[in-house]
PDB file of C-alpha atoms in Angstrom:
ATOM      1  CA  MET H 231     -25.480 -39.197  51.736  1.00  0.00           C
ATOM      2  CA  LYS H 232     -25.343 -35.406  51.708  1.00  0.00           C
ATOM      3  CA  LYS H 233     -28.627 -33.590  51.149  1.00  0.00           C
ATOM      4  CA  ILE H 234     -28.986 -30.465  49.052  1.00  0.00           C
ATOM      5  CA  LEU H 235     -31.985 -28.143  48.820  1.00  0.00           C
ATOM      6  CA  ALA H 236     -32.304 -26.692  45.301  1.00  0.00           C
ATOM      7  CA  VAL H 237     -34.538 -23.618  45.140  1.00  0.00           C
ATOM      8  CA  ASP H 238     -35.523 -22.033  41.822  1.00  0.00           C
ATOM      9  CA  ASP H 239     -38.813 -21.006  40.234  1.00  0.00           C
ATOM     10  CA  SER H 240     -37.567 -22.450  36.935  1.00  0.00           C
ATOM     11  CA  VAL H 241     -38.430 -26.156  36.645  1.00  0.00           C
ATOM     12  CA  SER H 242     -35.653 -26.719  34.100  1.00  0.00           C
ATOM     13  CA  ILE H 243     -32.988 -25.247  36.395  1.00  0.00           C
ATOM     14  CA  ARG H 244     -34.208 -27.315  39.368  1.00  0.00           C
ATOM     15  CA  LYS H 245     -34.252 -30.459  37.242  1.00  0.00           C
ATOM     16  CA  SER H 246     -30.761 -29.832  35.899  1.00  0.00           C
ATOM     17  CA  ILE H 247     -29.357 -29.227  39.408  1.00  0.00           C
ATOM     18  CA  SER H 248     -31.070 -32.432  40.609  1.00  0.00           C
ATOM     19  CA  PHE H 249     -29.783 -34.418  37.665  1.00  0.00           C
ATOM     20  CA  ILE H 250     -26.192 -33.134  37.770  1.00  0.00           C
ATOM     21  CA  LEU H 251     -25.775 -33.482  41.540  1.00  0.00           C
ATOM     22  CA  GLY H 252     -27.815 -36.688  41.719  1.00  0.00           C
ATOM     23  CA  GLN H 253     -25.311 -38.310  39.391  1.00  0.00           C
ATOM     24  CA  GLU H 254     -22.561 -37.258  41.793  1.00  0.00           C
ATOM     25  CA  GLY H 255     -24.286 -39.123  44.633  1.00  0.00           C
ATOM     26  CA  TYR H 256     -26.006 -36.230  46.378  1.00  0.00           C
ATOM     27  CA  GLU H 257     -29.654 -36.345  47.411  1.00  0.00           C
ATOM     28  CA  VAL H 258     -31.387 -33.271  45.996  1.00  0.00           C
ATOM     29  CA  ILE H 259     -34.745 -31.967  47.227  1.00  0.00           C
ATOM     30  CA  GLU H 260     -36.417 -29.274  45.108  1.00  0.00           C
ATOM     31  CA  ALA H 261     -38.466 -26.215  46.071  1.00  0.00           C
ATOM     32  CA  GLU H 262     -40.007 -23.693  43.694  1.00  0.00           C
ATOM     33  CA  ASP H 263     -39.730 -20.604  45.892  1.00  0.00           C
ATOM     34  CA  GLY H 264     -38.273 -19.349  49.160  1.00  0.00           C
ATOM     35  CA  LYS H 265     -41.451 -19.933  51.143  1.00  0.00           C
ATOM     36  CA  ILE H 266     -41.627 -23.634  50.245  1.00  0.00           C
ATOM     37  CA  ALA H 267     -37.856 -23.968  50.710  1.00  0.00           C
ATOM     38  CA  LEU H 268     -38.078 -22.529  54.220  1.00  0.00           C
ATOM     39  CA  GLU H 269     -40.831 -25.006  55.164  1.00  0.00           C
ATOM     40  CA  LYS H 270     -38.740 -27.896  53.822  1.00  0.00           C
ATOM     41  CA  ALA H 271     -35.635 -26.658  55.662  1.00  0.00           C
ATOM     42  CA  GLN H 272     -37.532 -26.397  58.934  1.00  0.00           C
ATOM     43  CA  GLY H 273     -38.700 -29.994  58.602  1.00  0.00           C
ATOM     44  CA  ASP H 274     -35.406 -31.495  57.470  1.00  0.00           C
ATOM     45  CA  LYS H 275     -31.638 -31.035  57.648  1.00  0.00           C
ATOM     46  CA  PHE H 276     -29.720 -30.059  54.526  1.00  0.00           C
ATOM     47  CA  ASN H 277     -25.944 -29.904  54.101  1.00  0.00           C
ATOM     48  CA  LEU H 278     -26.216 -27.207  51.446  1.00  0.00           C
ATOM     49  CA  VAL H 279     -28.822 -24.833  50.023  1.00  0.00           C
ATOM     50  CA  ILE H 280     -28.593 -23.631  46.410  1.00  0.00           C
ATOM     51  CA  THR H 281     -31.046 -20.807  45.773  1.00  0.00           C
ATOM     52  CA  ASP H 282     -32.021 -18.558  42.916  1.00  0.00           C
ATOM     53  CA  ILE H 283     -32.182 -14.854  43.814  1.00  0.00           C
ATOM     54  CA  ASN H 284     -35.206 -13.707  41.803  1.00  0.00           C
ATOM     55  CA  MET H 285     -38.292 -15.750  42.724  1.00  0.00           C
ATOM     56  CA  PRO H 286     -41.956 -15.058  43.507  1.00  0.00           C
ATOM     57  CA  ASN H 287     -43.383 -15.274  47.080  1.00  0.00           C
ATOM     58  CA  MET H 288     -39.964 -15.102  48.760  1.00  0.00           C
ATOM     59  CA  ASP H 289     -36.736 -14.287  46.939  1.00  0.00           C
ATOM     60  CA  GLY H 290     -33.334 -15.811  47.588  1.00  0.00           C
ATOM     61  CA  ILE H 291     -32.064 -12.908  49.694  1.00  0.00           C
ATOM     62  CA  GLU H 292     -35.034 -13.118  52.070  1.00  0.00           C
ATOM     63  CA  LEU H 293     -34.747 -16.918  52.136  1.00  0.00           C
ATOM     64  CA  THR H 294     -31.067 -16.615  53.093  1.00  0.00           C
ATOM     65  CA  LYS H 295     -31.909 -14.204  55.936  1.00  0.00           C
ATOM     66  CA  GLN H 296     -34.688 -16.481  57.200  1.00  0.00           C
ATOM     67  CA  LEU H 297     -32.496 -19.593  56.999  1.00  0.00           C
ATOM     68  CA  ARG H 298     -29.736 -17.895  58.969  1.00  0.00           C
ATOM     69  CA  ALA H 299     -32.309 -17.267  61.709  1.00  0.00           C
ATOM     70  CA  THR H 300     -33.549 -20.886  61.593  1.00  0.00           C
ATOM     71  CA  GLU H 301     -32.353 -23.456  64.132  1.00  0.00           C
ATOM     72  CA  GLY H 302     -29.527 -25.533  62.617  1.00  0.00           C
ATOM     73  CA  TYR H 303     -28.909 -23.281  59.591  1.00  0.00           C
ATOM     74  CA  LYS H 304     -26.667 -20.622  61.094  1.00  0.00           C
ATOM     75  CA  PHE H 305     -23.582 -22.105  59.422  1.00  0.00           C
ATOM     76  CA  THR H 306     -25.092 -24.162  56.601  1.00  0.00           C
ATOM     77  CA  PRO H 307     -23.522 -23.177  53.262  1.00  0.00           C
ATOM     78  CA  ILE H 308     -25.913 -21.244  51.013  1.00  0.00           C
ATOM     79  CA  ILE H 309     -25.024 -20.697  47.359  1.00  0.00           C
ATOM     80  CA  ALA H 310     -26.920 -18.034  45.439  1.00  0.00           C
ATOM     81  CA  LEU H 311     -27.682 -18.560  41.762  1.00  0.00           C
ATOM     82  CA  THR H 312     -27.929 -15.356  39.843  1.00  0.00           C
ATOM     83  CA  THR H 313     -28.079 -14.124  36.281  1.00  0.00           C
ATOM     84  CA  GLU H 314     -27.016 -10.736  37.525  1.00  0.00           C
ATOM     85  CA  ASN H 315     -23.371 -10.068  37.973  1.00  0.00           C
ATOM     86  CA  GLN H 316     -24.518  -6.912  39.716  1.00  0.00           C
ATOM     87  CA  ALA H 317     -22.326  -6.002  42.626  1.00  0.00           C
ATOM     88  CA  SER H 318     -25.343  -4.689  44.568  1.00  0.00           C
ATOM     89  CA  LYS H 319     -27.162  -8.058  44.541  1.00  0.00           C
ATOM     90  CA  MET H 320     -23.991  -9.864  45.534  1.00  0.00           C
ATOM     91  CA  GLU H 321     -23.434  -7.451  48.402  1.00  0.00           C
ATOM     92  CA  GLU H 322     -27.051  -7.879  49.488  1.00  0.00           C
ATOM     93  CA  GLY H 323     -26.677 -11.654  49.373  1.00  0.00           C
ATOM     94  CA  LYS H 324     -23.423 -11.553  51.283  1.00  0.00           C
ATOM     95  CA  ALA H 325     -24.964  -9.297  53.921  1.00  0.00           C
ATOM     96  CA  ALA H 326     -27.871 -11.742  54.226  1.00  0.00           C
ATOM     97  CA  GLY H 327     -25.411 -14.577  54.803  1.00  0.00           C
ATOM     98  CA  ALA H 328     -24.835 -16.246  51.440  1.00  0.00           C
ATOM     99  CA  THR H 329     -21.650 -18.331  51.320  1.00  0.00           C
ATOM    100  CA  GLY H 330     -20.969 -17.952  47.602  1.00  0.00           C
ATOM    101  CA  TRP H 331     -22.268 -17.380  44.086  1.00  0.00           C
ATOM    102  CA  ILE H 332     -22.823 -19.230  40.858  1.00  0.00           C
ATOM    103  CA  VAL H 333     -23.722 -17.088  37.861  1.00  0.00           C
ATOM    104  CA  LYS H 334     -26.297 -18.546  35.449  1.00  0.00           C
ATOM    105  CA  PRO H 335     -25.982 -20.076  32.962  1.00  0.00           C
ATOM    106  CA  PHE H 336     -23.519 -22.468  34.633  1.00  0.00           C
ATOM    107  CA  THR H 337     -21.879 -25.646  33.391  1.00  0.00           C
ATOM    108  CA  SER H 338     -22.318 -28.956  35.196  1.00  0.00           C
ATOM    109  CA  GLU H 339     -18.539 -28.984  35.827  1.00  0.00           C
ATOM    110  CA  LYS H 340     -18.729 -25.611  37.545  1.00  0.00           C
ATOM    111  CA  LEU H 341     -21.681 -26.671  39.703  1.00  0.00           C
ATOM    112  CA  ILE H 342     -20.016 -29.937  40.736  1.00  0.00           C
ATOM    113  CA  ALA H 343     -16.715 -28.189  41.496  1.00  0.00           C
ATOM    114  CA  VAL H 344     -18.360 -25.599  43.749  1.00  0.00           C
ATOM    115  CA  VAL H 345     -20.480 -28.158  45.616  1.00  0.00           C
ATOM    116  CA  LYS H 346     -17.521 -30.525  46.152  1.00  0.00           C
ATOM    117  CA  LYS H 347     -15.368 -27.662  47.382  1.00  0.00           C
ATOM    118  CA  ILE H 348     -18.013 -26.614  49.890  1.00  0.00           C
ATOM    119  CA  ILE H 349     -19.420 -29.902  51.227  1.00  0.00           C
ATOM    120  CA  GLY H 350     -17.120 -32.547  49.778  1.00  0.00           C
TER     121      GLY H 350
END
Protein backbone atom coordinates (compact mmCIF):
# COMPACT_ATOMS: atom_id res chain seq x y z
CA MET A 1 0.00 0.00 0.00
CA LYS A 2 1.38 3.40 -0.96
CA LYS A 3 1.80 5.92 1.84
CA ILE A 4 1.05 9.61 1.50
CA LEU A 5 1.94 12.40 3.92
CA ALA A 6 -0.75 15.12 3.90
CA VAL A 7 0.43 18.41 5.40
CA ASP A 8 -1.97 21.30 6.00
CA ASP A 9 -2.80 23.50 8.98
CA SER A 10 -6.48 23.21 8.06
CA VAL A 11 -8.07 20.15 9.71
CA SER A 12 -10.85 20.05 7.11
CA ILE A 13 -8.39 19.96 4.20
CA ARG A 14 -6.31 17.21 5.86
CA LYS A 15 -9.45 15.19 6.58
CA SER A 16 -10.73 15.56 3.03
CA ILE A 17 -7.37 14.48 1.55
CA SER A 18 -7.32 11.48 3.92
CA PHE A 19 -10.89 10.55 3.09
CA ILE A 20 -10.59 10.94 -0.70
CA LEU A 21 -7.27 9.10 -1.01
CA GLY A 22 -8.14 6.56 1.68
CA GLN A 23 -11.10 5.47 -0.42
CA GLU A 24 -8.70 4.94 -3.32
CA GLY A 25 -6.63 2.53 -1.22
CA TYR A 26 -3.80 4.82 -0.16
CA GLU A 27 -2.61 5.07 3.43
CA VAL A 28 -2.63 8.74 4.44
CA ILE A 29 -0.74 10.13 7.44
CA GLU A 30 -1.57 13.70 8.47
CA ALA A 31 0.63 16.51 9.81
CA GLU A 32 -0.51 20.01 10.75
CA ASP A 33 2.65 21.90 9.82
CA GLY A 34 6.03 21.49 8.14
CA LYS A 35 7.89 20.85 11.38
CA ILE A 36 5.70 17.89 12.35
CA ALA A 37 5.71 16.64 8.75
CA LEU A 38 9.51 16.65 8.67
CA GLU A 39 9.67 14.62 11.90
CA LYS A 40 7.19 12.10 10.48
CA ALA A 41 9.11 11.88 7.19
CA GLN A 42 12.38 11.25 9.00
CA GLY A 43 10.82 8.37 10.93
CA ASP A 44 8.95 6.78 8.03
CA LYS A 45 9.00 6.36 4.26
CA PHE A 46 6.32 8.04 2.16
CA ASN A 47 5.69 7.57 -1.56
CA LEU A 48 4.26 11.07 -1.90
CA VAL A 49 4.04 14.29 0.12
CA ILE A 50 1.13 16.70 -0.39
CA THR A 51 1.79 19.99 1.39
CA ASP A 52 0.06 23.31 1.83
CA ILE A 53 2.29 26.34 1.19
CA ASN A 54 1.09 28.75 3.88
CA MET A 55 1.42 27.19 7.34
CA PRO A 56 2.69 28.26 10.77
CA ASN A 57 6.03 26.99 12.22
CA MET A 58 7.38 25.81 8.86
CA ASP A 59 5.74 26.58 5.52
CA GLY A 60 5.51 24.27 2.54
CA ILE A 61 8.44 25.83 0.68
CA GLU A 62 10.79 25.33 3.63
CA LEU A 63 9.41 21.82 4.18
CA THR A 64 10.12 20.98 0.53
CA LYS A 65 13.71 22.25 0.84
CA GLN A 66 14.25 20.28 4.05
CA LEU A 67 12.73 17.10 2.59
CA ARG A 68 14.97 17.32 -0.46
CA ALA A 69 17.94 17.36 1.93
CA THR A 70 16.58 14.40 3.93
CA GLU A 71 17.87 10.87 3.33
CA GLY A 72 15.47 9.00 1.02
CA TYR A 73 13.47 12.06 -0.09
CA LYS A 74 15.67 13.42 -2.85
CA PHE A 75 13.33 12.10 -5.55
CA THR A 76 10.08 11.62 -3.64
CA PRO A 77 7.23 13.46 -5.40
CA ILE A 78 6.06 16.55 -3.50
CA ILE A 79 2.82 18.26 -4.51
CA ALA A 80 2.19 21.78 -3.25
CA LEU A 81 -1.35 22.86 -2.41
CA THR A 82 -1.91 26.53 -2.87
CA THR A 83 -4.73 29.03 -3.02
CA GLU A 84 -2.40 31.39 -4.79
CA ASN A 85 -2.02 31.08 -8.49
CA GLN A 86 0.86 33.50 -8.05
CA ALA A 87 3.71 32.76 -10.37
CA SER A 88 6.24 33.82 -7.70
CA LYS A 89 5.10 31.17 -5.19
CA MET A 90 5.09 28.51 -7.89
CA GLU A 91 8.60 29.48 -8.94
CA GLU A 92 9.73 29.42 -5.32
CA GLY A 93 8.18 25.98 -4.86
CA LYS A 94 9.73 24.68 -8.04
CA ALA A 95 13.13 26.02 -7.02
CA ALA A 96 12.73 24.29 -3.65
CA GLY A 97 12.01 21.02 -5.43
CA ALA A 98 8.24 20.68 -5.64
CA THR A 99 7.10 18.19 -8.29
CA GLY A 100 3.75 19.81 -9.06
CA TRP A 101 0.81 21.94 -7.94
CA ILE A 102 -2.82 21.61 -7.01
CA VAL A 103 -4.72 24.87 -6.61
CA LYS A 104 -7.29 25.00 -3.79
CA PRO A 105 -10.18 24.50 -3.78
CA PHE A 106 -9.72 21.21 -5.65
CA THR A 107 -12.19 18.48 -6.56
CA SER A 108 -11.72 14.90 -5.40
CA GLU A 109 -11.44 13.86 -9.08
CA LYS A 110 -8.58 16.29 -9.63
CA LEU A 111 -6.75 15.11 -6.50
CA ILE A 112 -7.14 11.43 -7.41
CA ALA A 113 -6.05 12.04 -11.01
CA VAL A 114 -2.87 13.86 -9.96
CA VAL A 115 -1.93 11.27 -7.32
CA LYS A 116 -2.55 8.33 -9.69
CA LYS A 117 -0.52 10.00 -12.41
CA ILE A 118 2.40 10.53 -10.04
CA ILE A 119 2.52 7.34 -7.95
CA GLY A 120 0.01 5.04 -9.62
